[in-house]
XYZ file of C-alpha atoms in Angstrom:
604
model
C 43.973 86.978 98.392
C 44.221 90.255 96.465
C 46.787 91.828 98.579
C 48.753 88.380 98.607
C 48.941 88.363 94.651
C 50.115 92.008 94.646
C 52.704 91.175 97.386
C 54.244 88.254 95.166
C 53.197 90.231 91.823
C 55.529 93.088 93.057
C 58.326 90.548 94.239
C 57.989 88.636 90.904
C 58.189 91.738 88.705
C 61.092 93.057 90.966
C 63.237 90.060 90.318
C 62.932 90.518 86.538
C 63.508 94.288 86.436
C 66.029 95.037 89.136
C 67.791 91.959 90.259
C 69.629 90.740 86.870
C 73.132 92.123 86.983
C 73.522 91.196 90.870
C 71.847 87.812 90.423
C 74.015 86.980 87.541
C 77.183 87.841 89.551
C 77.744 84.185 90.710
C 78.790 83.058 87.214
C 81.943 84.992 87.531
C 82.763 86.105 91.019
C 84.424 82.987 93.022
C 86.028 81.795 89.539
C 87.606 85.410 89.246
C 88.536 85.476 93.017
C 90.153 82.088 92.873
C 92.048 82.524 89.709
C 94.450 84.696 91.544
C 93.928 83.562 95.236
C 94.788 79.762 95.870
C 91.584 78.129 97.261
C 92.757 76.694 100.641
C 90.203 75.807 102.989
C 91.004 78.857 104.926
C 90.919 81.168 101.775
C 87.611 79.616 100.888
C 86.212 80.285 104.348
C 87.836 83.966 104.663
C 86.335 85.022 100.859
C 83.030 83.525 101.420
C 82.558 85.378 104.544
C 83.778 88.588 102.896
C 81.162 88.049 100.225
C 78.415 87.607 102.525
C 79.411 90.706 104.597
C 79.657 92.797 101.529
C 76.380 91.964 100.131
C 75.008 92.896 103.824
C 76.801 96.117 104.109
C 76.982 97.626 100.658
C 73.609 96.100 99.483
C 71.138 95.553 102.141
C 72.475 98.427 104.675
C 73.657 101.313 102.017
C 70.797 100.742 99.539
C 67.726 98.649 100.952
C 67.791 100.604 104.246
C 69.357 103.721 104.033
C 69.315 104.970 100.261
C 65.846 103.397 99.636
C 64.195 105.776 102.505
C 65.316 108.813 100.461
C 62.842 109.544 97.387
C 61.084 111.914 95.281
C 57.698 110.422 94.773
C 59.064 107.184 94.911
C 61.606 107.608 92.486
C 65.561 106.829 93.391
C 69.006 107.381 91.705
C 72.078 110.109 91.765
C 70.117 112.767 90.260
C 67.129 112.412 92.851
C 70.066 112.700 95.747
C 71.232 115.837 93.958
C 67.483 117.492 93.920
C 66.981 116.528 97.461
C 70.173 117.990 98.640
C 69.617 121.127 96.592
C 66.117 121.752 98.252
C 67.794 121.052 101.882
C 70.928 123.534 101.335
C 69.263 126.366 99.335
C 72.391 127.627 97.725
C 75.988 128.048 99.271
C 79.476 126.831 98.357
C 78.423 123.281 98.587
C 76.301 123.230 95.664
C 78.844 123.415 93.167
C 80.378 120.046 95.002
C 77.073 118.496 94.759
C 76.784 119.133 91.465
C 80.135 117.903 90.452
C 79.333 114.698 92.606
C 76.078 113.759 90.958
C 77.900 114.370 87.306
C 80.363 112.061 88.346
C 77.961 109.530 89.711
C 75.663 109.783 86.705
C 78.720 109.229 84.199
C 80.040 106.169 86.544
C 76.630 104.392 85.873
C 76.849 105.112 82.247
C 80.211 103.772 81.823
C 78.773 100.745 83.773
C 76.053 100.296 81.370
C 78.999 99.455 78.795
C 80.813 96.647 80.876
C 77.690 95.024 82.734
C 76.269 93.340 79.472
C 80.070 92.529 78.166
C 80.866 90.638 81.185
C 77.593 89.000 81.981
C 77.075 87.616 78.423
C 80.501 86.529 77.873
C 80.721 84.706 81.153
C 77.536 82.786 80.309
C 78.537 81.761 77.194
C 81.903 80.521 78.644
C 79.962 77.748 80.149
C 79.820 76.132 76.529
C 83.257 74.621 77.467
C 81.768 71.731 79.410
C 79.398 70.719 76.708
C 81.551 67.843 74.902
C 79.895 69.118 71.471
C 81.439 72.635 71.951
C 84.328 71.839 74.367
C 86.888 72.539 71.777
C 85.232 76.056 70.702
C 88.003 78.753 70.201
C 87.966 81.886 72.303
C 86.980 83.552 69.246
C 84.138 81.409 68.857
C 82.987 81.934 72.462
C 83.370 85.975 71.598
C 81.208 85.496 68.209
C 78.496 83.941 69.936
C 78.388 86.440 72.884
C 78.500 89.514 70.332
C 75.588 87.776 68.127
C 73.362 87.762 71.403
C 74.407 91.240 72.319
C 73.482 92.297 68.871
C 70.131 90.708 68.942
C 69.477 92.174 72.384
C 70.313 95.612 71.038
C 68.272 95.340 67.823
C 65.019 94.217 69.668
C 65.309 97.730 72.087
C 63.223 99.749 69.601
C 60.361 97.279 69.872
C 60.158 97.866 73.540
C 60.395 95.163 76.313
C 56.544 96.205 77.383
C 55.544 92.943 75.673
C 58.451 90.549 77.109
C 58.787 92.161 80.481
C 56.276 89.931 82.036
C 58.362 86.815 81.393
C 61.451 88.197 82.945
C 60.315 87.907 86.393
C 59.205 84.071 86.421
C 62.406 83.659 84.271
C 64.698 85.289 87.132
C 62.356 83.229 89.784
C 63.556 80.089 88.023
C 67.092 81.255 87.946
C 67.316 82.188 91.635
C 65.461 78.842 92.740
C 68.226 76.737 90.576
C 70.860 78.899 92.313
C 69.507 78.047 95.668
C 68.814 74.324 95.044
C 72.322 73.817 93.505
C 73.910 75.642 96.387
C 71.932 73.676 99.281
C 72.902 70.052 97.481
C 76.486 71.582 97.814
C 76.274 72.845 101.192
C 74.809 69.314 102.456
C 78.041 67.654 101.334
C 80.330 70.178 103.322
C 77.698 71.734 105.877
C 80.937 73.206 107.801
C 81.012 76.016 105.068
C 77.856 77.756 106.895
C 80.648 78.865 109.351
C 81.961 81.197 107.224
C 78.683 83.346 107.982
C 80.739 84.531 110.842
C 82.464 87.950 110.092
C 85.614 86.326 112.426
C 86.375 84.479 108.937
C 86.831 87.522 106.964
C 88.795 89.290 109.818
C 90.991 86.115 109.956
C 91.383 86.179 106.054
C 93.074 89.855 106.781
C 95.121 88.834 109.597
C 96.690 85.780 107.760
C 97.006 87.535 104.171
C 97.953 91.262 104.998
C 98.162 93.596 102.377
C 97.123 90.895 99.419
C 93.781 90.228 101.325
C 93.130 94.282 100.780
C 93.709 93.765 97.038
C 91.289 90.905 96.808
C 88.604 93.169 98.006
C 88.797 94.484 94.260
C 87.410 90.980 93.103
C 85.399 90.676 96.162
C 83.237 93.623 95.054
C 81.773 91.861 92.098
C 79.354 90.013 94.181
C 77.479 93.438 94.819
C 77.644 94.767 91.265
C 74.143 95.642 90.543
C 73.366 96.479 93.937
C 72.569 100.221 93.115
C 69.722 99.062 90.699
C 67.904 98.981 93.967
C 67.722 102.452 94.164
C 68.063 103.643 90.625
C 65.083 101.437 89.749
C 62.863 102.291 92.711
C 60.722 104.499 90.466
C 59.275 101.542 88.573
C 57.901 99.274 90.794
C 58.072 101.231 94.464
C 60.174 100.396 97.562
C 58.450 97.924 99.268
C 58.493 95.102 96.594
C 62.097 95.743 95.451
C 63.388 95.484 99.337
C 61.180 92.178 99.838
C 62.311 90.771 96.671
C 66.146 91.745 97.651
C 65.554 89.664 101.106
C 64.848 86.296 98.808
C 67.562 87.167 96.454
C 70.275 87.802 99.249
C 69.260 84.445 100.797
C 69.685 82.577 97.397
C 72.677 84.402 96.571
C 74.421 83.537 99.861
C 73.314 79.973 99.806
C 74.932 79.562 96.187
C 77.926 81.246 96.955
C 78.243 78.874 100.376
C 77.432 75.914 97.733
C 80.162 77.140 95.524
C 82.640 77.033 98.262
C 81.759 73.807 99.384
C 82.327 72.645 96.019
C 85.669 74.156 95.933
C 86.768 72.231 98.916
C 87.119 69.162 96.969
C 87.512 70.523 93.193
C 90.577 72.890 94.030
C 91.448 73.171 90.290
C 87.964 73.749 88.818
C 88.334 77.030 86.891
C 84.777 77.976 86.306
C 82.995 77.286 89.595
C 79.392 77.603 89.104
C 79.309 75.828 85.643
C 81.393 73.073 87.262
C 79.128 72.512 90.308
C 76.179 72.204 88.061
C 78.014 69.832 85.655
C 78.919 67.391 88.812
C 75.617 67.696 90.244
C 73.372 67.076 87.248
C 75.258 66.576 83.926
C 71.687 66.127 82.296
C 70.436 69.309 83.677
C 73.681 71.086 82.604
C 72.411 72.489 78.976
C 69.033 73.383 80.406
C 70.865 75.403 83.228
C 73.366 77.149 80.433
C 70.165 78.167 78.495
C 68.634 79.561 81.543
C 72.205 81.358 82.484
C 72.218 82.974 79.203
C 68.489 84.027 79.296
C 69.473 85.558 83.187
C 72.452 87.651 81.547
C 70.256 88.850 78.604
C 67.468 89.813 81.295
C 70.208 91.783 83.375
C 71.712 93.121 80.150
C 68.281 94.318 79.150
C 67.200 95.997 82.889
C 70.744 97.850 82.377
C 69.994 99.247 79.027
C 66.438 100.469 80.195
C 67.966 101.897 83.083
C 70.642 104.077 80.844
C 67.805 105.275 78.724
C 66.112 106.575 81.900
C 69.359 107.937 83.293
C 70.114 109.824 79.980
C 66.404 111.289 79.643
C 66.673 112.699 83.124
C 69.684 114.356 82.078
C 68.245 115.617 79.100
C 65.054 117.249 80.827
C 67.190 118.431 83.671
C 69.301 120.175 80.797
C 72.653 118.524 81.791
C 72.675 116.591 78.861
C 72.135 117.626 74.823
C 68.735 116.859 73.578
C 68.285 113.600 71.966
C 65.786 111.840 69.751
C 63.559 109.935 72.062
C 61.076 107.218 71.327
C 58.152 106.065 73.634
C 57.544 102.127 73.116
C 54.773 102.066 75.639
C 51.307 103.777 75.746
C 50.763 103.176 79.458
C 54.437 102.252 80.890
C 56.202 106.072 81.281
C 59.592 104.504 81.716
C 59.432 102.529 78.556
C 61.452 104.590 76.321
C 64.314 104.248 73.490
C 66.960 106.477 72.313
C 68.251 105.175 69.190
C 71.571 107.063 69.330
C 72.254 106.008 72.871
C 71.440 102.320 72.067
C 73.774 102.012 68.902
C 76.706 103.595 70.566
C 76.211 101.123 73.706
C 76.171 98.345 71.199
C 79.406 99.303 69.414
C 81.151 99.729 72.587
C 79.865 96.441 74.383
C 81.263 94.440 71.504
C 84.469 96.558 71.203
C 84.935 95.577 75.042
C 84.428 91.838 74.393
C 86.772 91.893 71.828
C 89.464 93.904 73.518
C 89.258 91.688 76.695
C 88.293 88.703 75.222
C 87.501 86.533 78.547
C 85.221 87.318 81.213
C 88.222 86.752 83.488
C 90.113 89.676 81.745
C 87.027 92.083 81.817
C 86.796 91.435 85.500
C 89.891 93.522 85.617
C 88.105 96.634 84.626
C 84.956 95.889 86.485
C 84.381 97.267 89.784
C 85.880 100.493 89.943
C 82.879 102.374 88.636
C 80.497 100.687 90.845
C 82.409 101.381 93.967
C 82.923 104.778 92.949
C 79.406 105.242 92.291
C 78.645 103.425 95.681
C 80.908 106.061 97.548
C 79.274 108.965 95.840
C 75.900 107.507 97.413
C 77.041 106.869 100.916
C 78.547 111.064 100.635
C 75.293 112.418 99.516
C 73.122 110.266 101.700
C 75.159 111.160 104.977
C 74.886 115.133 103.791
C 71.259 114.677 103.396
C 70.757 112.783 106.843
C 72.794 115.436 108.365
C 70.465 118.169 107.017
C 67.170 116.706 108.352
C 65.541 114.964 111.226
C 66.910 111.448 110.435
C 70.537 112.548 112.151
C 70.797 109.257 113.797
C 71.042 107.518 110.682
C 74.277 109.478 110.184
C 76.855 107.470 111.932
C 75.507 104.262 109.964
C 75.833 106.186 106.679
C 79.352 107.339 107.640
C 80.306 103.760 108.596
C 79.118 102.507 105.081
C 80.751 105.346 103.278
C 84.003 104.358 105.176
C 83.613 100.568 103.723
C 82.582 101.992 100.275
C 85.909 104.242 100.080
C 88.055 101.262 101.439
C 86.641 98.988 98.587
C 87.088 102.152 96.024
C 91.074 102.070 97.341
C 91.458 98.575 96.791
C 89.890 98.875 93.147
C 92.304 101.426 92.110
C 94.831 98.549 91.870
C 92.671 97.466 88.873
C 93.747 100.859 86.879
C 96.963 99.566 85.095
C 95.467 96.269 84.416
C 92.384 97.260 82.552
C 90.545 99.363 85.109
C 91.252 102.669 82.847
C 88.810 101.527 80.567
C 86.335 102.163 83.222
C 87.518 105.585 83.401
C 87.610 106.046 79.477
C 84.004 104.878 79.280
C 82.649 107.100 82.119
C 84.673 110.123 80.971
C 82.679 110.262 77.731
C 79.378 111.352 79.421
C 81.173 113.186 82.336
C 82.651 115.656 79.886
C 79.481 115.960 77.653
C 77.972 116.874 80.722
C 80.500 119.239 81.559
C 80.590 120.910 78.136
C 77.073 121.154 77.796
C 76.526 122.682 80.969
C 79.089 125.072 80.564
C 77.966 125.861 77.030
C 74.574 126.463 77.659
C 75.115 128.793 80.293
C 77.566 130.557 78.218
C 75.145 130.847 75.540
C 72.624 132.012 77.464
C 74.831 135.159 78.528
C 75.930 135.666 75.152
C 72.547 135.981 73.411
C 71.842 138.787 75.891
C 67.899 138.224 76.644
C 65.748 141.224 77.148
C 63.526 141.588 80.304
C 59.844 141.727 79.847
C 59.455 145.382 80.839
C 61.891 146.821 78.056
C 60.358 144.461 75.476
C 56.594 145.447 76.467
C 57.352 149.297 75.617
C 58.160 148.395 71.827
C 55.646 145.691 71.774
C 52.704 148.023 72.525
C 53.635 150.828 70.174
C 53.584 148.166 67.099
C 50.338 146.080 68.443
C 48.764 149.675 68.797
C 49.366 150.178 65.011
C 46.574 147.473 64.132
C 48.520 145.523 61.596
C 48.164 142.586 63.149
C 48.274 138.777 61.263
C 44.765 136.943 62.025
C 45.274 133.716 64.345
C 47.630 132.715 67.101
C 51.539 133.025 67.123
C 53.163 130.692 69.654
C 56.780 131.900 70.882
C 58.914 129.420 72.832
C 60.698 131.124 75.690
C 62.536 129.332 78.653
C 60.776 131.623 81.020
C 58.005 134.216 80.749
C 59.887 137.344 82.345
C 63.019 136.585 79.901
C 62.878 137.299 76.093
C 64.914 135.784 73.962
C 66.562 137.620 71.133
C 64.609 135.697 68.110
C 61.338 136.955 69.559
C 62.653 140.556 69.497
C 63.763 139.981 65.891
C 60.251 138.272 64.725
C 58.248 140.936 66.974
C 59.841 144.143 67.265
C 62.272 144.307 63.963
C 60.164 142.177 61.472
C 56.775 143.285 63.045
C 55.615 139.622 62.704
C 52.784 140.040 65.493
C 49.466 138.121 65.699
C 46.116 138.714 66.974
C 47.035 136.393 69.891
C 50.519 135.953 70.704
C 51.325 133.403 73.310
C 54.659 133.010 75.412
C 55.189 129.069 76.011
C 57.907 128.159 78.495
C 58.274 124.286 79.893
C 59.714 124.615 83.485
C 61.176 121.084 84.730
C 60.298 120.819 88.756
C 62.658 118.824 90.812
C 59.791 116.317 91.327
C 59.901 113.069 89.005
C 56.657 113.191 87.740
C 53.440 115.505 87.742
C 52.159 118.089 85.411
C 50.489 121.261 85.834
C 50.053 124.487 83.778
C 49.270 128.129 84.220
C 47.605 130.233 81.432
C 48.056 133.888 82.138
C 46.164 136.061 79.952
C 46.569 139.786 79.218
C 50.247 140.214 79.847
C 50.253 142.870 77.240
C 47.583 143.713 74.316
C 46.796 140.492 72.688
C 49.779 138.789 74.702
C 49.416 135.793 76.933
C 51.754 133.408 78.809
C 51.260 129.956 78.958
C 53.845 127.914 81.646
C 53.985 124.330 81.601
C 55.238 122.750 85.082
C 56.577 119.162 84.348
C 58.489 116.604 86.458
C 62.045 115.510 84.992
C 60.743 111.964 83.903
C 57.638 113.538 82.547
C 56.806 112.907 78.999
C 54.340 116.066 77.998
C 51.839 116.101 75.065
C 52.073 119.793 74.401
C 49.478 119.832 71.643
C 46.826 118.185 74.001
C 47.476 120.935 76.947
C 47.428 123.574 74.511
C 44.152 122.317 72.878
C 42.333 122.135 76.514
C 43.308 125.537 77.225
C 41.719 126.980 73.934
C 44.943 127.489 72.358
C 44.793 126.826 68.833
C 48.082 127.962 67.077
C 48.632 128.948 63.513
C 52.587 128.961 63.486
C 55.282 127.945 66.383
C 58.050 130.167 66.499
C 61.378 129.080 67.950
C 64.846 129.988 68.236
C 68.086 128.776 65.965
C 71.371 129.881 67.005
C 74.158 130.296 64.769
C 77.300 130.342 66.815
C 80.424 131.836 65.617
C 83.614 131.506 67.795
C 87.260 130.921 67.711
C 87.398 129.134 71.180
C 87.963 125.343 70.229
C 85.761 124.382 73.259
C 82.852 126.211 71.970
C 83.427 124.823 68.739
C 82.967 121.277 69.826
C 79.596 122.554 71.787
C 78.414 124.154 68.430
C 79.303 120.748 66.773
C 77.094 118.729 69.645
C 74.237 121.531 69.351
C 74.091 121.205 65.382
C 73.859 117.383 65.775
C 71.304 117.338 68.282
C 67.582 117.646 67.562
C 66.229 121.331 68.535
C 63.610 121.535 71.375
C 60.741 121.402 69.302
C 61.727 118.076 67.346
C 62.551 116.648 70.793
C 59.090 117.618 71.879
C 57.450 116.397 68.697
C 55.412 119.475 67.677
C 53.445 119.525 64.218
C 56.254 120.227 61.510
C 53.639 122.344 59.434
C 53.593 124.926 62.040
C 57.122 125.296 62.825
C 59.197 128.255 62.101
C 62.814 128.515 63.210
C 63.994 131.853 63.552
C 67.977 132.578 63.148
C 69.931 134.252 65.726
C 73.805 134.657 64.808
C 75.634 134.934 68.334
C 79.352 135.202 69.042
C 80.581 133.386 71.851
């Protein structure tokens, strides 16, 4: 019985945390497709077939079967694929290519974090048009309601979703049940739509429509948006519950899409297919369904915002993004974090996108490019991993899936002049930040000219031998034990600030998502110890607790502050970002009363 409960518990939680985005795509997918394509019976059958097989190939095969077989301690996502490849290839020319691919993949997902809440909430609120009391609501009124819902959603982020997350699963189960039931009712009126499960109808659609059928793929992809969440969110719940939940979700989505197709056979002029179908089937239940739709889109947006926070945190700890102030909203869930600067930037961009596009139908023109780009990158990286492991038999399947991804990506390039460029503009913000930060950090490290520990120890021992030490323990942060940064040289060698006990502390992020270990090495020199902390890139470290465990009771904590002087405009931007972001010790929430920043002027 316990196993049964945990089985269903995992499935229900997955529905709430993982499938919000893909689960709400039936609200707008067919409405957008048939706004551009005539809903003749042949077209309806062909597009339904395309949707069924897109869900199967791009979500079931690519993510549920292939990508989710790859993980690090249960974690998934683009950064995890990069870390796996780094270990497998161990250097070489392809490392730069892998790094660039992962940067693009992460940036596309972050850009998607703006468009998904905008299209989901906007499309749900548009359902008000079928209620007599709100039938004459202007488009400005629809945007105002959608923007209000988005603002409330973002305001509540700082409180954490830990307390309300328990309700997400059951609400999404109710949502998928409603989709399944309405789909079955519609199919019972036109059971012939079941034939469209055959891939022949998708092939026939291409044969009948030629090049125009190819461009329809750019709208068909809307049914699979959010599919990447299966892999990206794997660390929250584990592989098995998500894959099991997906099979239920897949059946619910297919039944609902077939039901919408059956409804369209009779109502070819209906603009909003899902809402029209529900209104026709049960007018008295329409308002409760609309409220459930809005709740489902809020849950979808919530899951995506939490996902953006996790990606940014991974980026910070793997040193590809600037440090940001991070708050932890749960005492027992490591994934529950809040990044204020990201939250408010996202909110402004989501409302801007709503105002810019006005309707979900217009917004669909910008949607899909980032998703297909992200899926193609996942496909390429998976193929490289399988080719370098014992799972070589999976390579042909991974190549086939990647080719399908690429076909969808090419079809989506058609969206560029119609607003698709916004997808790239949004993704370019994190991409350029990552490039600037990684290159800037490397250039700064070279400009600082750190000292090797052997040279440093020659002068250190001479000063320590004079016995003019300060009582207590001084902590000095260094990137690694064997390399001494200039501020330490300035403090100890030039200023003779030397304590009875001096500890060089360094935090080394491992390529595993979780796990913390540490190593205290005493007597590196007279009165000099090193303390190394090895932590996973998703790990939250309580440095003070670890120090006390190892009997290190510091009197003062020294850290370096760089004052950059440069004439290079690129490094000026890097310097501005560095000044705006919190420093290393603020990020790790160390006691302010013990902190002592040491300024080093550096020319870049």
